Amino acid sequence: MNIEGFWEGAPDLVLDVEQAWDELVNSQGGERVDKYVGKSPSFDNADYIFQKDKVVIELKEIQTEFGNKPAFREKFSLLISKLIEKEPDFFPFRNPLPRWFFQEYIRIFRPPLSRTLKKANKQIRETKHYFNIETPTGIAVFVNDGFVSLGPEEILAIASNILMHSYSSIDCFIYVTVNRYVEVKGSSEPKLIWAPVYSDRVQDKIYDFVNLLGEKWGDYLEKKLGPFTSRVQADDSSFLSGAKAIVLPNEKIG
């Protein structure tokens, strides 16, 4: 990206994600689950409970690049070999990558995302059982702080596809960025993202709950970081088409 003054005025403050969410949840009447089950419970608990709304939230912060894992590198190497075999005339920077390559590239991210969702699903399910909650009110919050190989649109698509067929305790998946800013088409401002997707099980009150929580999250960020970027609210995620994580100069991605 090369937009003059793009990062001018943007905050340098790095937020502690868990602490930020503790403060947000507490300000909205929620509580940490370990307040009730202790630090070493007999089951895998989720992070937060809103008892009035019967909502359970599990927070997953991704700080590393999935592409650095040996299993991913092996699959990516095989994909490159397939590209060379199927497209012998392909030359980087001269020819566009074929569509099938992008589809298969995205597919190899599915297993690590699925493992993250599987664990969140178990934590939400067992926490709801502990609090005798039977309503479809389980929320998995996916905070992306270090995963830049895919943009939010692709991650939401993979998560939606996985949750369509598996992990029925997750009724809402929220893609969030905190310290990882995003480039959105048509905007010269770095953005922070709050993008939920829902199962067809949820009731209207969950939409209202998530929208209000997202609003309060935006207020919280403005207090901490200042209003350096405009706030935009949309009913769908089409604005994320083509969006991608911003990697600053000399930034090390681990």
PDB file of C-alpha atoms in Angstrom:
ATOM      1  CA  MET A   1       0.000   0.000   0.000  1.00  0.00           C
ATOM      2  CA  ASN A   2       1.357   3.444  -0.906  1.00  0.00           C
ATOM      3  CA  ILE A   3      -0.980   6.254   0.173  1.00  0.00           C
ATOM      4  CA  GLU A   4       0.723   9.427   1.333  1.00  0.00           C
ATOM      5  CA  GLY A   5       0.028  10.094   5.000  1.00  0.00           C
ATOM      6  CA  PHE A   6      -1.900   6.834   5.399  1.00  0.00           C
ATOM      7  CA  TRP A   7      -0.608   6.136   8.895  1.00  0.00           C
ATOM      8  CA  GLU A   8      -0.278   9.783   9.954  1.00  0.00           C
ATOM      9  CA  GLY A   9      -2.001  10.307  13.302  1.00  0.00           C
ATOM     10  CA  ALA A  10      -2.671   6.612  13.860  1.00  0.00           C
ATOM     11  CA  PRO A  11      -2.019   5.390  17.422  1.00  0.00           C
ATOM     12  CA  ASP A  12       1.111   3.538  18.426  1.00  0.00           C
ATOM     13  CA  LEU A  13      -0.492   2.127  21.581  1.00  0.00           C
ATOM     14  CA  VAL A  14      -0.642  -1.681  21.665  1.00  0.00           C
ATOM     15  CA  LEU A  15      -3.581  -2.949  23.686  1.00  0.00           C
ATOM     16  CA  ASP A  16      -3.580  -6.056  25.854  1.00  0.00           C
ATOM     17  CA  VAL A  17      -6.499  -7.902  24.253  1.00  0.00           C
ATOM     18  CA  GLU A  18      -7.601  -9.943  27.265  1.00  0.00           C
ATOM     19  CA  GLN A  19      -7.418  -6.942  29.585  1.00  0.00           C
ATOM     20  CA  ALA A  20      -9.381  -4.847  27.089  1.00  0.00           C
ATOM     21  CA  TRP A  21     -12.100  -7.480  26.868  1.00  0.00           C
ATOM     22  CA  ASP A  22     -12.199  -7.883  30.651  1.00  0.00           C
ATOM     23  CA  GLU A  23     -12.854  -4.144  30.929  1.00  0.00           C
ATOM     24  CA  LEU A  24     -15.447  -4.136  28.137  1.00  0.00           C
ATOM     25  CA  VAL A  25     -17.365  -7.120  29.514  1.00  0.00           C
ATOM     26  CA  ASN A  26     -17.313  -5.768  33.058  1.00  0.00           C
ATOM     27  CA  SER A  27     -18.611  -2.375  31.876  1.00  0.00           C
ATOM     28  CA  GLN A  28     -21.577  -4.091  30.185  1.00  0.00           C
ATOM     29  CA  GLY A  29     -22.653  -6.252  33.118  1.00  0.00           C
ATOM     30  CA  GLY A  30     -20.801  -9.406  32.161  1.00  0.00           C
ATOM     31  CA  GLU A  31     -18.317 -11.385  34.242  1.00  0.00           C
ATOM     32  CA  ARG A  32     -15.371 -13.698  33.855  1.00  0.00           C
ATOM     33  CA  VAL A  33     -16.432 -17.315  34.140  1.00  0.00           C
ATOM     34  CA  ASP A  34     -13.466 -18.130  36.383  1.00  0.00           C
ATOM     35  CA  LYS A  35     -15.102 -15.944  39.031  1.00  0.00           C
ATOM     36  CA  TYR A  36     -17.505 -18.862  39.478  1.00  0.00           C
ATOM     37  CA  VAL A  37     -15.474 -21.933  38.525  1.00  0.00           C
ATOM     38  CA  GLY A  38     -12.018 -20.915  39.775  1.00  0.00           C
ATOM     39  CA  LYS A  39      -8.706 -21.083  37.974  1.00  0.00           C
ATOM     40  CA  SER A  40      -8.597 -24.906  37.715  1.00  0.00           C
ATOM     41  CA  PRO A  41     -12.128 -26.115  36.987  1.00  0.00           C
ATOM     42  CA  SER A  42     -13.003 -29.714  36.128  1.00  0.00           C
ATOM     43  CA  PHE A  43     -13.986 -28.704  32.585  1.00  0.00           C
ATOM     44  CA  ASP A  44     -12.753 -26.437  29.792  1.00  0.00           C
ATOM     45  CA  ASN A  45     -14.584 -23.185  30.449  1.00  0.00           C
ATOM     46  CA  ALA A  46     -15.287 -20.228  28.193  1.00  0.00           C
ATOM     47  CA  ASP A  47     -14.088 -16.766  29.187  1.00  0.00           C
ATOM     48  CA  TYR A  48     -17.198 -14.672  29.845  1.00  0.00           C
ATOM     49  CA  ILE A  49     -20.795 -14.989  30.987  1.00  0.00           C
ATOM     50  CA  PHE A  50     -23.624 -12.482  30.713  1.00  0.00           C
ATOM     51  CA  GLN A  51     -26.080 -14.118  33.067  1.00  0.00           C
ATOM     52  CA  LYS A  52     -28.946 -11.696  32.451  1.00  0.00           C
ATOM     53  CA  ASP A  53     -28.813 -12.353  28.700  1.00  0.00           C
ATOM     54  CA  LYS A  54     -27.722 -16.017  29.073  1.00  0.00           C
ATOM     55  CA  VAL A  55     -24.806 -15.316  26.726  1.00  0.00           C
ATOM     56  CA  VAL A  56     -21.480 -17.167  26.893  1.00  0.00           C
ATOM     57  CA  ILE A  57     -18.421 -15.769  25.086  1.00  0.00           C
ATOM     58  CA  GLU A  58     -15.120 -17.450  24.318  1.00  0.00           C
ATOM     59  CA  LEU A  59     -12.268 -15.134  23.298  1.00  0.00           C
ATOM     60  CA  LYS A  60      -9.640 -16.491  20.905  1.00  0.00           C
ATOM     61  CA  GLU A  61      -6.658 -14.237  20.210  1.00  0.00           C
ATOM     62  CA  ILE A  62      -4.530 -15.261  17.215  1.00  0.00           C
ATOM     63  CA  GLN A  63      -1.050 -13.784  17.556  1.00  0.00           C
ATOM     64  CA  THR A  64       0.919 -16.062  15.239  1.00  0.00           C
ATOM     65  CA  GLU A  65       0.933 -16.680  11.509  1.00  0.00           C
ATOM     66  CA  PHE A  66      -0.604 -20.049  10.650  1.00  0.00           C
ATOM     67  CA  GLY A  67       1.585 -20.117   7.568  1.00  0.00           C
ATOM     68  CA  ASN A  68       4.686 -20.588   9.723  1.00  0.00           C
ATOM     69  CA  LYS A  69       3.563 -24.044  10.889  1.00  0.00           C
ATOM     70  CA  PRO A  70       5.388 -27.077   9.365  1.00  0.00           C
ATOM     71  CA  ALA A  71       2.115 -28.718   8.248  1.00  0.00           C
ATOM     72  CA  PHE A  72       1.120 -25.582   6.363  1.00  0.00           C
ATOM     73  CA  ARG A  73       4.531 -25.188   4.724  1.00  0.00           C
ATOM     74  CA  GLU A  74       4.380 -28.791   3.507  1.00  0.00           C
ATOM     75  CA  LYS A  75       0.915 -28.290   1.970  1.00  0.00           C
ATOM     76  CA  PHE A  76       1.955 -24.965   0.451  1.00  0.00           C
ATOM     77  CA  SER A  77       5.042 -26.571  -1.099  1.00  0.00           C
ATOM     78  CA  LEU A  78       2.832 -29.236  -2.700  1.00  0.00           C
ATOM     79  CA  LEU A  79       0.507 -26.509  -3.980  1.00  0.00           C
ATOM     80  CA  ILE A  80       3.429 -24.656  -5.610  1.00  0.00           C
ATOM     81  CA  SER A  81       4.559 -27.918  -7.220  1.00  0.00           C
ATOM     82  CA  LYS A  82       1.051 -28.385  -8.598  1.00  0.00           C
ATOM     83  CA  LEU A  83       1.115 -24.819  -9.952  1.00  0.00           C
ATOM     84  CA  ILE A  84       4.391 -25.443 -11.771  1.00  0.00           C
ATOM     85  CA  GLU A  85       3.062 -28.701 -13.195  1.00  0.00           C
ATOM     86  CA  LYS A  86      -0.331 -27.360 -14.322  1.00  0.00           C
ATOM     87  CA  GLU A  87       0.823 -23.890 -15.404  1.00  0.00           C
ATOM     88  CA  PRO A  88       4.311 -24.341 -16.939  1.00  0.00           C
ATOM     89  CA  ASP A  89       4.176 -20.882 -18.537  1.00  0.00           C
ATOM     90  CA  PHE A  90       3.323 -19.106 -15.298  1.00  0.00           C
ATOM     91  CA  PHE A  91       5.785 -16.390 -14.296  1.00  0.00           C
ATOM     92  CA  PRO A  92       5.453 -14.406 -11.003  1.00  0.00           C
ATOM     93  CA  PHE A  93       4.487 -10.729 -11.366  1.00  0.00           C
ATOM     94  CA  ARG A  94       3.820 -11.221 -15.080  1.00  0.00           C
ATOM     95  CA  ASN A  95       0.877 -13.627 -15.106  1.00  0.00           C
ATOM     96  CA  PRO A  96      -2.111 -13.557 -12.764  1.00  0.00           C
ATOM     97  CA  LEU A  97      -2.419 -16.590 -10.510  1.00  0.00           C
ATOM     98  CA  PRO A  98      -5.169 -18.962 -11.682  1.00  0.00           C
ATOM     99  CA  ARG A  99      -8.437 -19.006  -9.734  1.00  0.00           C
ATOM    100  CA  TRP A 100      -8.019 -22.638  -8.697  1.00  0.00           C
ATOM    101  CA  PHE A 101      -4.749 -21.730  -6.951  1.00  0.00           C
ATOM    102  CA  PHE A 102      -6.470 -19.152  -4.713  1.00  0.00           C
ATOM    103  CA  GLN A 103      -9.236 -21.622  -3.881  1.00  0.00           C
ATOM    104  CA  GLU A 104      -6.776 -24.312  -2.841  1.00  0.00           C
ATOM    105  CA  TYR A 105      -4.592 -21.790  -1.004  1.00  0.00           C
ATOM    106  CA  ILE A 106      -7.542 -20.715   1.127  1.00  0.00           C
ATOM    107  CA  ARG A 107      -8.512 -24.343   1.715  1.00  0.00           C
ATOM    108  CA  ILE A 108      -5.222 -25.176   3.462  1.00  0.00           C
ATOM    109  CA  PHE A 109      -6.058 -22.633   6.165  1.00  0.00           C
ATOM    110  CA  ARG A 110      -9.243 -24.522   7.012  1.00  0.00           C
ATOM    111  CA  PRO A 111      -7.686 -27.116   9.435  1.00  0.00           C
ATOM    112  CA  PRO A 112      -6.055 -24.604  11.859  1.00  0.00           C
ATOM    113  CA  LEU A 113      -9.195 -22.432  11.876  1.00  0.00           C
ATOM    114  CA  SER A 114     -11.313 -25.523  12.430  1.00  0.00           C
ATOM    115  CA  ARG A 115      -9.186 -26.567  15.408  1.00  0.00           C
ATOM    116  CA  THR A 116      -9.610 -23.118  16.963  1.00  0.00           C
ATOM    117  CA  LEU A 117     -13.384 -23.270  16.500  1.00  0.00           C
ATOM    118  CA  LYS A 118     -13.576 -26.853  17.786  1.00  0.00           C
ATOM    119  CA  LYS A 119     -11.924 -25.856  21.066  1.00  0.00           C
ATOM    120  CA  ALA A 120     -14.122 -22.748  21.411  1.00  0.00           C
ATOM    121  CA  ASN A 121     -17.204 -24.864  20.761  1.00  0.00           C
ATOM    122  CA  LYS A 122     -16.297 -27.273  23.559  1.00  0.00           C
ATOM    123  CA  GLN A 123     -15.584 -24.442  26.005  1.00  0.00           C
ATOM    124  CA  ILE A 124     -18.883 -22.724  25.217  1.00  0.00           C
ATOM    125  CA  ARG A 125     -20.858 -25.982  25.380  1.00  0.00           C
ATOM    126  CA  GLU A 126     -19.462 -27.018  28.758  1.00  0.00           C
ATOM    127  CA  THR A 127     -19.854 -23.530  30.224  1.00  0.00           C
ATOM    128  CA  LYS A 128     -23.499 -23.344  29.103  1.00  0.00           C
ATOM    129  CA  HIS A 129     -24.068 -26.756  30.705  1.00  0.00           C
ATOM    130  CA  TYR A 130     -22.519 -25.509  33.972  1.00  0.00           C
ATOM    131  CA  PHE A 131     -24.860 -22.494  34.033  1.00  0.00           C
ATOM    132  CA  ASN A 132     -27.877 -24.497  32.748  1.00  0.00           C
ATOM    133  CA  ILE A 133     -28.184 -22.384  29.593  1.00  0.00           C
ATOM    134  CA  GLU A 134     -30.033 -24.087  26.734  1.00  0.00           C
ATOM    135  CA  THR A 135     -30.733 -21.122  24.438  1.00  0.00           C
ATOM    136  CA  PRO A 136     -28.595 -20.584  21.275  1.00  0.00           C
ATOM    137  CA  THR A 137     -26.428 -17.836  22.756  1.00  0.00           C
ATOM    138  CA  GLY A 138     -22.839 -19.023  22.350  1.00  0.00           C
ATOM    139  CA  ILE A 139     -20.418 -16.486  20.867  1.00  0.00           C
ATOM    140  CA  ALA A 140     -16.857 -17.094  19.660  1.00  0.00           C
ATOM    141  CA  VAL A 141     -14.784 -13.917  19.313  1.00  0.00           C
ATOM    142  CA  PHE A 142     -11.814 -14.345  16.965  1.00  0.00           C
ATOM    143  CA  VAL A 143      -9.282 -11.561  17.546  1.00  0.00           C
ATOM    144  CA  ASN A 144      -6.732 -11.456  14.755  1.00  0.00           C
ATOM    145  CA  ASP A 145      -3.535  -9.783  15.921  1.00  0.00           C
ATOM    146  CA  GLY A 146      -0.933 -11.640  13.890  1.00  0.00           C
ATOM    147  CA  PHE A 147      -2.487 -13.606  11.038  1.00  0.00           C
ATOM    148  CA  VAL A 148      -2.022 -11.711   7.773  1.00  0.00           C
ATOM    149  CA  SER A 149      -2.023 -14.358   5.037  1.00  0.00           C
ATOM    150  CA  LEU A 150      -5.786 -14.099   4.544  1.00  0.00           C
ATOM    151  CA  GLY A 151      -8.041 -11.063   4.708  1.00  0.00           C
ATOM    152  CA  PRO A 152     -11.146 -10.848   6.897  1.00  0.00           C
ATOM    153  CA  GLU A 153     -13.465 -11.755   4.018  1.00  0.00           C
ATOM    154  CA  GLU A 154     -11.760 -15.122   3.496  1.00  0.00           C
ATOM    155  CA  ILE A 155     -11.574 -15.901   7.217  1.00  0.00           C
ATOM    156  CA  LEU A 156     -15.277 -15.129   7.660  1.00  0.00           C
ATOM    157  CA  ALA A 157     -16.110 -17.324   4.671  1.00  0.00           C
ATOM    158  CA  ILE A 158     -14.127 -20.274   6.035  1.00  0.00           C
ATOM    159  CA  ALA A 159     -15.583 -19.867   9.529  1.00  0.00           C
ATOM    160  CA  SER A 160     -19.123 -19.617   8.155  1.00  0.00           C
ATOM    161  CA  ASN A 161     -18.656 -22.759   6.101  1.00  0.00           C
ATOM    162  CA  ILE A 162     -17.245 -24.705   9.052  1.00  0.00           C
ATOM    163  CA  LEU A 163     -19.989 -23.568  11.424  1.00  0.00           C
ATOM    164  CA  MET A 164     -22.684 -24.419   8.886  1.00  0.00           C
ATOM    165  CA  HIS A 165     -21.866 -28.097   9.327  1.00  0.00           C
ATOM    166  CA  SER A 166     -20.135 -28.390  12.707  1.00  0.00           C
ATOM    167  CA  TYR A 167     -19.776 -26.993  16.229  1.00  0.00           C
ATOM    168  CA  SER A 168     -23.399 -26.252  17.068  1.00  0.00           C
ATOM    169  CA  SER A 169     -22.599 -24.490  20.373  1.00  0.00           C
ATOM    170  CA  ILE A 170     -21.200 -21.506  18.448  1.00  0.00           C
ATOM    171  CA  ASP A 171     -24.198 -19.442  17.385  1.00  0.00           C
ATOM    172  CA  CYS A 172     -22.266 -16.297  16.476  1.00  0.00           C
ATOM    173  CA  PHE A 173     -18.698 -15.828  15.237  1.00  0.00           C
ATOM    174  CA  ILE A 174     -17.234 -12.326  15.516  1.00  0.00           C
ATOM    175  CA  TYR A 175     -14.081 -11.405  13.599  1.00  0.00           C
ATOM    176  CA  VAL A 176     -12.276  -8.595  15.441  1.00  0.00           C
ATOM    177  CA  THR A 177      -8.995  -6.754  14.996  1.00  0.00           C
ATOM    178  CA  VAL A 178      -7.417  -4.854  17.890  1.00  0.00           C
ATOM    179  CA  ASN A 179      -3.754  -4.187  17.138  1.00  0.00           C
ATOM    180  CA  ARG A 180      -3.916  -5.406  13.544  1.00  0.00           C
ATOM    181  CA  TYR A 181      -5.261  -2.727  11.207  1.00  0.00           C
ATOM    182  CA  VAL A 182      -6.975  -3.465   7.918  1.00  0.00           C
ATOM    183  CA  GLU A 183      -6.920  -1.812   4.506  1.00  0.00           C
ATOM    184  CA  VAL A 184     -10.441  -1.489   3.083  1.00  0.00           C
ATOM    185  CA  LYS A 185     -11.072  -0.670  -0.568  1.00  0.00           C
ATOM    186  CA  GLY A 186     -12.159   2.879  -1.196  1.00  0.00           C
ATOM    187  CA  SER A 187     -10.775   4.200   2.092  1.00  0.00           C
ATOM    188  CA  SER A 188      -7.484   5.910   2.875  1.00  0.00           C
ATOM    189  CA  GLU A 189      -7.876   5.170   6.603  1.00  0.00           C
ATOM    190  CA  PRO A 190      -6.563   2.098   8.443  1.00  0.00           C
ATOM    191  CA  LYS A 191      -9.529   0.281   9.956  1.00  0.00           C
ATOM    192  CA  LEU A 192     -10.255  -1.892  12.960  1.00  0.00           C
ATOM    193  CA  ILE A 193     -12.886  -4.540  12.270  1.00  0.00           C
ATOM    194  CA  TRP A 194     -15.897  -5.926  14.153  1.00  0.00           C
ATOM    195  CA  ALA A 195     -17.670  -8.344  11.809  1.00  0.00           C
ATOM    196  CA  PRO A 196     -20.191 -10.920  13.121  1.00  0.00           C
ATOM    197  CA  VAL A 197     -21.756 -13.858  11.298  1.00  0.00           C
ATOM    198  CA  TYR A 198     -24.659 -15.831  12.761  1.00  0.00           C
ATOM    199  CA  SER A 199     -26.155 -19.300  12.621  1.00  0.00           C
ATOM    200  CA  ASP A 200     -29.793 -19.643  11.623  1.00  0.00           C
ATOM    201  CA  ARG A 201     -30.556 -20.713  15.208  1.00  0.00           C
ATOM    202  CA  VAL A 202     -30.198 -17.289  16.791  1.00  0.00           C
ATOM    203  CA  GLN A 203     -33.068 -15.082  17.858  1.00  0.00           C
ATOM    204  CA  ASP A 204     -33.348 -11.317  17.334  1.00  0.00           C
ATOM    205  CA  LYS A 205     -32.130 -10.565  20.840  1.00  0.00           C
ATOM    206  CA  ILE A 206     -28.688 -11.960  19.973  1.00  0.00           C
ATOM    207  CA  TYR A 207     -28.393  -9.618  16.998  1.00  0.00           C
ATOM    208  CA  ASP A 208     -29.292  -6.745  19.325  1.00  0.00           C
ATOM    209  CA  PHE A 209     -26.831  -7.955  21.968  1.00  0.00           C
ATOM    210  CA  VAL A 210     -23.938  -8.251  19.492  1.00  0.00           C
ATOM    211  CA  ASN A 211     -24.686  -4.899  17.841  1.00  0.00           C
ATOM    212  CA  LEU A 212     -24.763  -3.129  21.201  1.00  0.00           C
ATOM    213  CA  LEU A 213     -21.584  -4.859  22.355  1.00  0.00           C
ATOM    214  CA  GLY A 214     -19.881  -3.852  19.093  1.00  0.00           C
ATOM    215  CA  GLU A 215     -20.989  -0.263  19.631  1.00  0.00           C
ATOM    216  CA  LYS A 216     -19.571  -0.269  23.153  1.00  0.00           C
ATOM    217  CA  TRP A 217     -16.365  -1.861  21.849  1.00  0.00           C
ATOM    218  CA  GLY A 218     -16.001   1.025  19.405  1.00  0.00           C
ATOM    219  CA  ASP A 219     -16.545   3.502  22.254  1.00  0.00           C
ATOM    220  CA  TYR A 220     -13.925   1.691  24.323  1.00  0.00           C
ATOM    221  CA  LEU A 221     -11.361   1.823  21.497  1.00  0.00           C
ATOM    222  CA  GLU A 222     -11.961   5.533  20.939  1.00  0.00           C
ATOM    223  CA  LYS A 223     -11.325   6.237  24.625  1.00  0.00           C
ATOM    224  CA  LYS A 224      -8.092   4.257  24.506  1.00  0.00           C
ATOM    225  CA  LEU A 225      -6.815   5.203  21.050  1.00  0.00           C
ATOM    226  CA  GLY A 226      -8.672   8.373  20.139  1.00  0.00           C
ATOM    227  CA  PRO A 227     -10.984   8.790  17.107  1.00  0.00           C
ATOM    228  CA  PHE A 228      -8.186   8.588  14.522  1.00  0.00           C
ATOM    229  CA  THR A 229     -10.378   6.720  12.021  1.00  0.00           C
ATOM    230  CA  SER A 230     -14.041   7.111  11.123  1.00  0.00           C
ATOM    231  CA  ARG A 231     -16.599   4.596  12.364  1.00  0.00           C
ATOM    232  CA  VAL A 232     -18.731   2.773   9.806  1.00  0.00           C
ATOM    233  CA  GLN A 233     -21.575   0.379  10.582  1.00  0.00           C
ATOM    234  CA  ALA A 234     -23.054  -1.889   7.899  1.00  0.00           C
ATOM    235  CA  ASP A 235     -25.669  -4.651   7.926  1.00  0.00           C
ATOM    236  CA  ASP A 236     -23.541  -6.943   5.783  1.00  0.00           C
ATOM    237  CA  SER A 237     -19.863  -7.688   5.327  1.00  0.00           C
ATOM    238  CA  SER A 238     -19.637  -6.670   1.659  1.00  0.00           C
ATOM    239  CA  PHE A 239     -17.452  -3.711   2.639  1.00  0.00           C
ATOM    240  CA  LEU A 240     -14.749  -6.263   3.507  1.00  0.00           C
ATOM    241  CA  SER A 241     -14.467  -7.438  -0.098  1.00  0.00           C
ATOM    242  CA  GLY A 242     -10.780  -7.293  -0.976  1.00  0.00           C
ATOM    243  CA  ALA A 243      -9.800  -6.061   2.498  1.00  0.00           C
ATOM    244  CA  LYS A 244      -6.418  -7.166   3.779  1.00  0.00           C
ATOM    245  CA  ALA A 245      -4.288  -6.868   6.870  1.00  0.00           C
ATOM    246  CA  ILE A 246      -1.798  -4.002   6.933  1.00  0.00           C
ATOM    247  CA  VAL A 247       1.823  -4.964   7.542  1.00  0.00           C
ATOM    248  CA  LEU A 248       3.861  -1.929   8.483  1.00  0.00           C
ATOM    249  CA  PRO A 249       7.436  -1.388   7.185  1.00  0.00           C
ATOM    250  CA  ASN A 250      10.028  -3.440   9.083  1.00  0.00           C
ATOM    251  CA  GLU A 251       7.279  -5.261  10.995  1.00  0.00           C
ATOM    252  CA  LYS A 252       8.190  -8.814  11.910  1.00  0.00           C
ATOM    253  CA  ILE A 253       5.346 -11.318  11.490  1.00  0.00           C
ATOM    254  CA  GLY A 254       5.731 -14.299  13.817  1.00  0.00           C
TER     255      GLY A 254
END
